[in-house]
Amino acid sequence: MSIALDEFTTVPSAWTRRHLLDMESLTAEEIRLILDAAVHFKEATGGCKQKISVLQNKTLANLFFENSTRTRTSFSLAMRRLGGDTVDFSASGSSLSKGETFIDTAKNIEAMNVDVVCVRHSTPGTPKLLAENLECSVINAGDGPHEHPTQGLLDMMTIREHRGRLDGLTVALIGDIAHSRTARSNIWGLKKLGAHVILCGPSTLVSPLWEHLGVEISYNLDEILPRCDVLNLLRIQFERQSTRPFPSVREYALLYAMNRQRLARAKKDILILAPGPINRGVEVTADVADGSHSVILDQVTNGLAVRMAVLWLVCGTCES
């Protein structure tokens, strides 16, 4: 579905959602609508550099209960690019430490005429809980290992931007699938738009049970590499693991890191993505991360465009 620039004041009738909680429940048409809107916002703002005042008098509250650099900054900047205001919340030093419940804290912030709450929390389902208890819109900015829908969308936008399509491409997600919310959002979105998805990593982090989602499972990067159009290199999330899932970081890098030698055996136009933060020398070597096949910084820019599109859609739906 295409959206003309002069239609920015009216949300398409095909979009009826007040919240963005996951990729699993989105239809293929809704995903394409968000991606198309993100492209238009990127073009209308000169690559997300300029303001387009379509959300004046709207306010976004960032409720981040986990550390974040890219996502938190991206949501705040996206709201300001749209002419809105932002409120930042930090769990440390808040009334939560005085015994106030999570819901009461959120309701008090909402009562300051907040239109959208963007929440990141270590507990899966937290955005859904807020959506059930607040009147304003809720956007999931990452809930534990469950989902990170805007990350999935920006990954898809970046692939489509460079390849012109997603249908028929082979996209491999490499690394810590078990603890990755990005992996889950990518799987739902990529499958719905026709990509073939391969999950690859150590057997301790890639369960064969994932096959029921219609994805291919592999434990050998070198075997699947020649077939891949895109590699999305997921960070090993040591902070979510009680025990190390492989003998050493050196061994992991030997088996799964994208390096110059592997790049030479890949397709000539292969794309290298990483949701960040990247661990240079673990998931990817510095020369590949900074090389011509890498679109890692494009992902960051496109994240701004995707979040502008999502904020516009959910705010417009609230008004209607």
PDB file of C-alpha atoms in Angstrom, residues 22-259:
ATOM      1  CA  ASP A  22       4.535  -7.537  18.519  1.00  0.00           C
ATOM      2  CA  MET A  23       5.152  -8.721  14.979  1.00  0.00           C
ATOM      3  CA  GLU A  24       3.375 -12.017  15.506  1.00  0.00           C
ATOM      4  CA  SER A  25      -0.093 -10.453  15.357  1.00  0.00           C
ATOM      5  CA  LEU A  26       0.597  -8.087  12.438  1.00  0.00           C
ATOM      6  CA  THR A  27      -0.641  -9.056   8.991  1.00  0.00           C
ATOM      7  CA  ALA A  28       1.612  -8.922   5.947  1.00  0.00           C
ATOM      8  CA  GLU A  29      -0.398  -5.913   4.705  1.00  0.00           C
ATOM      9  CA  GLU A  30       0.139  -4.046   8.009  1.00  0.00           C
ATOM     10  CA  ILE A  31       3.882  -4.752   7.885  1.00  0.00           C
ATOM     11  CA  ARG A  32       4.106  -3.432   4.315  1.00  0.00           C
ATOM     12  CA  LEU A  33       2.101  -0.366   5.337  1.00  0.00           C
ATOM     13  CA  ILE A  34       4.568   0.469   8.132  1.00  0.00           C
ATOM     14  CA  LEU A  35       7.555  -0.098   5.841  1.00  0.00           C
ATOM     15  CA  ASP A  36       6.031   2.065   3.086  1.00  0.00           C
ATOM     16  CA  ALA A  37       5.226   4.831   5.585  1.00  0.00           C
ATOM     17  CA  ALA A  38       8.804   4.667   6.928  1.00  0.00           C
ATOM     18  CA  VAL A  39      10.198   5.109   3.414  1.00  0.00           C
ATOM     19  CA  HIS A  40       8.024   8.177   2.877  1.00  0.00           C
ATOM     20  CA  PHE A  41       9.015   9.692   6.216  1.00  0.00           C
ATOM     21  CA  LYS A  42      12.677   9.101   5.402  1.00  0.00           C
ATOM     22  CA  GLU A  43      12.285  10.798   2.012  1.00  0.00           C
ATOM     23  CA  ALA A  44      10.157  13.663   3.371  1.00  0.00           C
ATOM     24  CA  THR A  45      12.724  14.502   6.044  1.00  0.00           C
ATOM     25  CA  GLY A  46      15.846  14.306   3.884  1.00  0.00           C
ATOM     26  CA  GLY A  47      16.994  11.019   5.383  1.00  0.00           C
ATOM     27  CA  CYS A  48      15.410  11.641   8.803  1.00  0.00           C
ATOM     28  CA  LYS A  49      17.388  14.886   9.239  1.00  0.00           C
ATOM     29  CA  GLN A  50      14.546  17.426   9.161  1.00  0.00           C
ATOM     30  CA  LYS A  51      11.295  17.934  11.048  1.00  0.00           C
ATOM     31  CA  ILE A  52       7.845  17.244   9.670  1.00  0.00           C
ATOM     32  CA  SER A  53       5.271  18.539  12.121  1.00  0.00           C
ATOM     33  CA  VAL A  54       2.501  15.974  12.019  1.00  0.00           C
ATOM     34  CA  LEU A  55       2.371  15.174  15.754  1.00  0.00           C
ATOM     35  CA  GLN A  56       2.342  18.625  17.313  1.00  0.00           C
ATOM     36  CA  ASN A  57       0.804  18.618  20.809  1.00  0.00           C
ATOM     37  CA  LYS A  58       1.493  14.882  21.157  1.00  0.00           C
ATOM     38  CA  THR A  59       3.731  13.538  23.895  1.00  0.00           C
ATOM     39  CA  LEU A  60       5.763  10.323  24.073  1.00  0.00           C
ATOM     40  CA  ALA A  61       6.897   8.848  27.409  1.00  0.00           C
ATOM     41  CA  ASN A  62       9.894   6.516  27.322  1.00  0.00           C
ATOM     42  CA  LEU A  63       9.564   3.922  30.096  1.00  0.00           C
ATOM     43  CA  PHE A  64      12.832   2.018  29.907  1.00  0.00           C
ATOM     44  CA  PHE A  65      13.518  -0.503  32.654  1.00  0.00           C
ATOM     45  CA  GLU A  66      16.582  -1.878  30.831  1.00  0.00           C
ATOM     46  CA  ASN A  67      19.625  -0.100  29.461  1.00  0.00           C
ATOM     47  CA  SER A  68      19.335   1.152  25.904  1.00  0.00           C
ATOM     48  CA  THR A  69      21.275   3.508  23.654  1.00  0.00           C
ATOM     49  CA  ARG A  70      19.898   3.157  20.122  1.00  0.00           C
ATOM     50  CA  THR A  71      16.240   2.354  20.779  1.00  0.00           C
ATOM     51  CA  ARG A  72      15.622   4.957  23.460  1.00  0.00           C
ATOM     52  CA  THR A  73      17.426   7.708  21.569  1.00  0.00           C
ATOM     53  CA  SER A  74      15.751   6.690  18.318  1.00  0.00           C
ATOM     54  CA  PHE A  75      12.227   6.860  19.738  1.00  0.00           C
ATOM     55  CA  SER A  76      12.889  10.249  21.369  1.00  0.00           C
ATOM     56  CA  LEU A  77      14.413  11.709  18.216  1.00  0.00           C
ATOM     57  CA  ALA A  78      11.646  10.259  16.030  1.00  0.00           C
ATOM     58  CA  MET A  79       8.997  11.959  18.181  1.00  0.00           C
ATOM     59  CA  ARG A  80      10.818  15.285  18.035  1.00  0.00           C
ATOM     60  CA  ARG A  81      11.242  14.966  14.244  1.00  0.00           C
ATOM     61  CA  LEU A  82       7.434  14.712  14.107  1.00  0.00           C
ATOM     62  CA  GLY A  83       6.999  17.877  16.176  1.00  0.00           C
ATOM     63  CA  GLY A  84       5.989  16.145  19.420  1.00  0.00           C
ATOM     64  CA  ASP A  85       7.339  16.254  22.961  1.00  0.00           C
ATOM     65  CA  THR A  86       9.099  13.542  24.962  1.00  0.00           C
ATOM     66  CA  VAL A  87       9.248  12.522  28.607  1.00  0.00           C
ATOM     67  CA  ASP A  88      12.047  10.253  29.802  1.00  0.00           C
ATOM     68  CA  PHE A  89      11.564   7.932  32.762  1.00  0.00           C
ATOM     69  CA  SER A  90      14.266   6.131  34.697  1.00  0.00           C
ATOM     70  CA  ALA A  91      13.347   3.271  37.044  1.00  0.00           C
ATOM     71  CA  SER A  92      16.240   4.044  39.374  1.00  0.00           C
ATOM     72  CA  GLY A  93      15.258   6.796  41.776  1.00  0.00           C
ATOM     73  CA  SER A  94      11.568   6.611  40.810  1.00  0.00           C
ATOM     74  CA  SER A  95       8.569   5.995  43.071  1.00  0.00           C
ATOM     75  CA  LEU A  96       8.930   2.282  42.304  1.00  0.00           C
ATOM     76  CA  SER A  97      11.671   2.259  44.944  1.00  0.00           C
ATOM     77  CA  LYS A  98       9.106   3.594  47.443  1.00  0.00           C
ATOM     78  CA  GLY A  99       6.710   0.712  46.868  1.00  0.00           C
ATOM     79  CA  GLU A 100       4.521   2.118  44.104  1.00  0.00           C
ATOM     80  CA  THR A 101       3.307  -0.557  41.685  1.00  0.00           C
ATOM     81  CA  PHE A 102       4.414  -0.660  38.065  1.00  0.00           C
ATOM     82  CA  ILE A 103       0.877   0.023  36.844  1.00  0.00           C
ATOM     83  CA  ASP A 104       0.360   2.950  39.224  1.00  0.00           C
ATOM     84  CA  THR A 105       3.619   4.493  38.078  1.00  0.00           C
ATOM     85  CA  ALA A 106       2.561   4.152  34.440  1.00  0.00           C
ATOM     86  CA  LYS A 107      -0.902   5.576  35.128  1.00  0.00           C
ATOM     87  CA  ASN A 108       0.600   8.614  36.860  1.00  0.00           C
ATOM     88  CA  ILE A 109       2.863   9.278  33.904  1.00  0.00           C
ATOM     89  CA  GLU A 110      -0.071   8.837  31.534  1.00  0.00           C
ATOM     90  CA  ALA A 111      -2.057  11.380  33.583  1.00  0.00           C
ATOM     91  CA  MET A 112       0.472  14.054  32.527  1.00  0.00           C
ATOM     92  CA  ASN A 113      -1.350  14.076  29.149  1.00  0.00           C
ATOM     93  CA  VAL A 114       0.896  11.485  27.589  1.00  0.00           C
ATOM     94  CA  ASP A 115      -0.359  10.086  24.257  1.00  0.00           C
ATOM     95  CA  VAL A 116       2.104   7.236  23.708  1.00  0.00           C
ATOM     96  CA  VAL A 117       4.116   5.081  26.096  1.00  0.00           C
ATOM     97  CA  CYS A 118       7.175   3.289  24.777  1.00  0.00           C
ATOM     98  CA  VAL A 119       8.221   0.526  27.164  1.00  0.00           C
ATOM     99  CA  ARG A 120      11.256  -1.746  27.495  1.00  0.00           C
ATOM    100  CA  HIS A 121      11.231  -4.310  30.277  1.00  0.00           C
ATOM    101  CA  SER A 122      12.974  -7.590  31.088  1.00  0.00           C
ATOM    102  CA  THR A 123       9.634  -9.342  31.651  1.00  0.00           C
ATOM    103  CA  PRO A 124       7.871 -10.710  28.541  1.00  0.00           C
ATOM    104  CA  GLY A 125       4.324  -9.416  28.211  1.00  0.00           C
ATOM    105  CA  THR A 126       4.895  -6.100  29.996  1.00  0.00           C
ATOM    106  CA  PRO A 127       3.737  -3.998  26.991  1.00  0.00           C
ATOM    107  CA  LYS A 128       0.536  -6.064  26.751  1.00  0.00           C
ATOM    108  CA  LEU A 129      -0.092  -5.536  30.467  1.00  0.00           C
ATOM    109  CA  LEU A 130       0.285  -1.773  30.024  1.00  0.00           C
ATOM    110  CA  ALA A 131      -2.005  -1.783  26.979  1.00  0.00           C
ATOM    111  CA  GLU A 132      -4.687  -3.455  29.084  1.00  0.00           C
ATOM    112  CA  ASN A 133      -4.397  -0.847  31.838  1.00  0.00           C
ATOM    113  CA  LEU A 134      -3.714   2.465  30.052  1.00  0.00           C
ATOM    114  CA  GLU A 135      -5.859   4.592  27.754  1.00  0.00           C
ATOM    115  CA  CYS A 136      -2.926   5.828  25.672  1.00  0.00           C
ATOM    116  CA  SER A 137      -1.066   3.915  22.971  1.00  0.00           C
ATOM    117  CA  VAL A 138       1.664   1.465  23.956  1.00  0.00           C
ATOM    118  CA  ILE A 139       4.692   0.527  21.837  1.00  0.00           C
ATOM    119  CA  ASN A 140       6.873  -2.455  22.677  1.00  0.00           C
ATOM    120  CA  ALA A 141      10.536  -1.415  22.711  1.00  0.00           C
ATOM    121  CA  GLY A 142      11.664  -4.906  23.763  1.00  0.00           C
ATOM    122  CA  ASP A 143      10.166  -7.220  26.383  1.00  0.00           C
ATOM    123  CA  GLY A 144      12.697  -9.724  27.671  1.00  0.00           C
ATOM    124  CA  PRO A 145      13.435 -12.425  25.072  1.00  0.00           C
ATOM    125  CA  HIS A 146       9.909 -12.139  23.597  1.00  0.00           C
ATOM    126  CA  GLU A 147       9.834  -9.483  20.843  1.00  0.00           C
ATOM    127  CA  HIS A 148      11.336  -6.211  19.619  1.00  0.00           C
ATOM    128  CA  PRO A 149       8.954  -5.289  16.780  1.00  0.00           C
ATOM    129  CA  THR A 150      10.510  -2.004  15.662  1.00  0.00           C
ATOM    130  CA  GLN A 151      13.929  -3.706  15.432  1.00  0.00           C
ATOM    131  CA  GLY A 152      12.403  -6.385  13.221  1.00  0.00           C
ATOM    132  CA  LEU A 153      10.776  -3.711  11.067  1.00  0.00           C
ATOM    133  CA  LEU A 154      13.957  -1.680  10.645  1.00  0.00           C
ATOM    134  CA  ASP A 155      15.885  -4.827   9.721  1.00  0.00           C
ATOM    135  CA  MET A 156      13.265  -5.600   7.071  1.00  0.00           C
ATOM    136  CA  MET A 157      13.260  -2.018   5.800  1.00  0.00           C
ATOM    137  CA  THR A 158      17.055  -2.118   5.427  1.00  0.00           C
ATOM    138  CA  ILE A 159      16.997  -5.402   3.509  1.00  0.00           C
ATOM    139  CA  ARG A 160      14.195  -4.192   1.224  1.00  0.00           C
ATOM    140  CA  GLU A 161      15.990  -0.886   0.665  1.00  0.00           C
ATOM    141  CA  HIS A 162      19.123  -2.672  -0.588  1.00  0.00           C
ATOM    142  CA  ARG A 163      17.519  -5.653  -2.350  1.00  0.00           C
ATOM    143  CA  GLY A 164      14.206  -4.160  -3.434  1.00  0.00           C
ATOM    144  CA  ARG A 165      12.275  -7.080  -1.983  1.00  0.00           C
ATOM    145  CA  LEU A 166      12.090  -9.652   0.786  1.00  0.00           C
ATOM    146  CA  ASP A 167      10.168 -12.338  -1.051  1.00  0.00           C
ATOM    147  CA  GLY A 168      12.443 -15.180  -2.122  1.00  0.00           C
ATOM    148  CA  LEU A 169      15.517 -14.033  -0.190  1.00  0.00           C
ATOM    149  CA  THR A 170      17.370 -16.347   2.192  1.00  0.00           C
ATOM    150  CA  VAL A 171      18.018 -14.594   5.499  1.00  0.00           C
ATOM    151  CA  ALA A 172      20.119 -16.267   8.188  1.00  0.00           C
ATOM    152  CA  LEU A 173      19.931 -15.212  11.828  1.00  0.00           C
ATOM    153  CA  ILE A 174      23.253 -16.180  13.405  1.00  0.00           C
ATOM    154  CA  GLY A 175      24.038 -16.566  17.099  1.00  0.00           C
ATOM    155  CA  ASP A 176      22.050 -16.325  20.306  1.00  0.00           C
ATOM    156  CA  ILE A 177      18.583 -17.245  19.081  1.00  0.00           C
ATOM    157  CA  ALA A 178      17.454 -18.498  22.488  1.00  0.00           C
ATOM    158  CA  HIS A 179      17.656 -15.121  24.210  1.00  0.00           C
ATOM    159  CA  SER A 180      16.994 -12.832  21.257  1.00  0.00           C
ATOM    160  CA  ARG A 181      13.784 -10.805  21.007  1.00  0.00           C
ATOM    161  CA  THR A 182      15.111  -9.503  17.690  1.00  0.00           C
ATOM    162  CA  ALA A 183      15.185 -13.063  16.332  1.00  0.00           C
ATOM    163  CA  ARG A 184      11.530 -13.650  17.159  1.00  0.00           C
ATOM    164  CA  SER A 185      10.362 -10.389  15.553  1.00  0.00           C
ATOM    165  CA  ASN A 186      12.514 -11.072  12.481  1.00  0.00           C
ATOM    166  CA  ILE A 187      11.144 -14.591  12.087  1.00  0.00           C
ATOM    167  CA  TRP A 188       7.496 -13.470  12.222  1.00  0.00           C
ATOM    168  CA  GLY A 189       8.021 -10.555   9.851  1.00  0.00           C
ATOM    169  CA  LEU A 190      10.350 -12.163   7.315  1.00  0.00           C
ATOM    170  CA  LYS A 191       8.210 -15.293   6.993  1.00  0.00           C
ATOM    171  CA  LYS A 192       5.071 -13.230   6.399  1.00  0.00           C
ATOM    172  CA  LEU A 193       6.761 -11.325   3.578  1.00  0.00           C
ATOM    173  CA  GLY A 194       8.056 -14.450   1.870  1.00  0.00           C
ATOM    174  CA  ALA A 195      11.688 -14.805   2.951  1.00  0.00           C
ATOM    175  CA  HIS A 196      13.336 -18.139   3.738  1.00  0.00           C
ATOM    176  CA  VAL A 197      14.727 -17.935   7.278  1.00  0.00           C
ATOM    177  CA  ILE A 198      17.641 -19.982   8.626  1.00  0.00           C
ATOM    178  CA  LEU A 199      18.529 -20.021  12.329  1.00  0.00           C
ATOM    179  CA  CYS A 200      22.195 -20.861  12.890  1.00  0.00           C
ATOM    180  CA  GLY A 201      24.344 -21.113  15.998  1.00  0.00           C
ATOM    181  CA  PRO A 202      25.490 -23.487  18.738  1.00  0.00           C
ATOM    182  CA  SER A 203      22.986 -26.215  19.607  1.00  0.00           C
ATOM    183  CA  THR A 204      22.773 -24.767  23.127  1.00  0.00           C
ATOM    184  CA  LEU A 205      21.350 -21.544  21.654  1.00  0.00           C
ATOM    185  CA  VAL A 206      19.381 -22.871  18.659  1.00  0.00           C
ATOM    186  CA  SER A 207      16.702 -25.403  19.551  1.00  0.00           C
ATOM    187  CA  PRO A 208      15.303 -27.720  16.844  1.00  0.00           C
ATOM    188  CA  LEU A 209      11.854 -26.850  18.249  1.00  0.00           C
ATOM    189  CA  TRP A 210      12.050 -23.598  16.270  1.00  0.00           C
ATOM    190  CA  GLU A 211      11.339 -25.633  13.135  1.00  0.00           C
ATOM    191  CA  HIS A 212       7.635 -25.544  13.945  1.00  0.00           C
ATOM    192  CA  LEU A 213       7.694 -21.847  12.906  1.00  0.00           C
ATOM    193  CA  GLY A 214       8.654 -22.896   9.386  1.00  0.00           C
ATOM    194  CA  VAL A 215      12.328 -21.977   9.604  1.00  0.00           C
ATOM    195  CA  GLU A 216      15.439 -24.002   8.746  1.00  0.00           C
ATOM    196  CA  ILE A 217      17.828 -24.954  11.542  1.00  0.00           C
ATOM    197  CA  SER A 218      21.597 -25.200  11.089  1.00  0.00           C
ATOM    198  CA  TYR A 219      24.577 -25.525  13.382  1.00  0.00           C
ATOM    199  CA  ASN A 220      27.180 -24.942  10.686  1.00  0.00           C
ATOM    200  CA  LEU A 221      27.611 -21.436   9.280  1.00  0.00           C
ATOM    201  CA  ASP A 222      30.079 -22.550   6.626  1.00  0.00           C
ATOM    202  CA  GLU A 223      27.546 -24.997   5.160  1.00  0.00           C
ATOM    203  CA  ILE A 224      24.698 -22.487   4.784  1.00  0.00           C
ATOM    204  CA  LEU A 225      26.826 -19.436   3.911  1.00  0.00           C
ATOM    205  CA  PRO A 226      26.847 -19.873   0.080  1.00  0.00           C
ATOM    206  CA  ARG A 227      23.021 -19.907   0.008  1.00  0.00           C
ATOM    207  CA  CYS A 228      22.477 -16.763   2.116  1.00  0.00           C
ATOM    208  CA  ASP A 229      21.495 -13.352   0.752  1.00  0.00           C
ATOM    209  CA  VAL A 230      21.518 -11.724   4.191  1.00  0.00           C
ATOM    210  CA  LEU A 231      23.261 -12.472   7.491  1.00  0.00           C
ATOM    211  CA  ASN A 232      21.846 -10.884  10.644  1.00  0.00           C
ATOM    212  CA  LEU A 233      24.508 -11.324  13.331  1.00  0.00           C
ATOM    213  CA  LEU A 234      22.914 -11.447  16.773  1.00  0.00           C
ATOM    214  CA  ARG A 235      24.845 -10.524  19.884  1.00  0.00           C
ATOM    215  CA  ILE A 236      25.607 -13.211  22.449  1.00  0.00           C
ATOM    216  CA  GLN A 237      23.564 -12.010  25.432  1.00  0.00           C
ATOM    217  CA  PHE A 238      25.746 -13.141  28.308  1.00  0.00           C
ATOM    218  CA  GLU A 239      23.695 -11.010  30.704  1.00  0.00           C
ATOM    219  CA  ARG A 240      20.645 -13.270  30.147  1.00  0.00           C
ATOM    220  CA  GLN A 241      22.516 -16.549  30.613  1.00  0.00           C
ATOM    221  CA  SER A 242      23.152 -18.357  33.890  1.00  0.00           C
ATOM    222  CA  THR A 243      25.883 -20.535  32.359  1.00  0.00           C
ATOM    223  CA  ARG A 244      28.090 -20.005  29.316  1.00  0.00           C
ATOM    224  CA  PRO A 245      26.530 -21.898  26.381  1.00  0.00           C
ATOM    225  CA  PHE A 246      29.858 -22.716  24.687  1.00  0.00           C
ATOM    226  CA  PRO A 247      33.387 -23.432  25.933  1.00  0.00           C
ATOM    227  CA  SER A 248      34.932 -20.076  25.023  1.00  0.00           C
ATOM    228  CA  VAL A 249      34.339 -16.848  23.135  1.00  0.00           C
ATOM    229  CA  ARG A 250      37.339 -17.734  20.984  1.00  0.00           C
ATOM    230  CA  GLU A 251      35.700 -20.997  19.923  1.00  0.00           C
ATOM    231  CA  TYR A 252      32.424 -19.213  19.159  1.00  0.00           C
ATOM    232  CA  ALA A 253      34.238 -16.683  16.997  1.00  0.00           C
ATOM    233  CA  LEU A 254      36.059 -19.483  15.180  1.00  0.00           C
ATOM    234  CA  LEU A 255      32.782 -21.237  14.289  1.00  0.00           C
ATOM    235  CA  TYR A 256      30.311 -18.376  13.833  1.00  0.00           C
ATOM    236  CA  ALA A 257      31.981 -14.978  13.479  1.00  0.00           C
ATOM    237  CA  MET A 258      31.683 -13.331  10.077  1.00  0.00           C
ATOM    238  CA  ASN A 259      35.209 -12.578   8.942  1.00  0.00           C
TER     239      ASN A 259
END
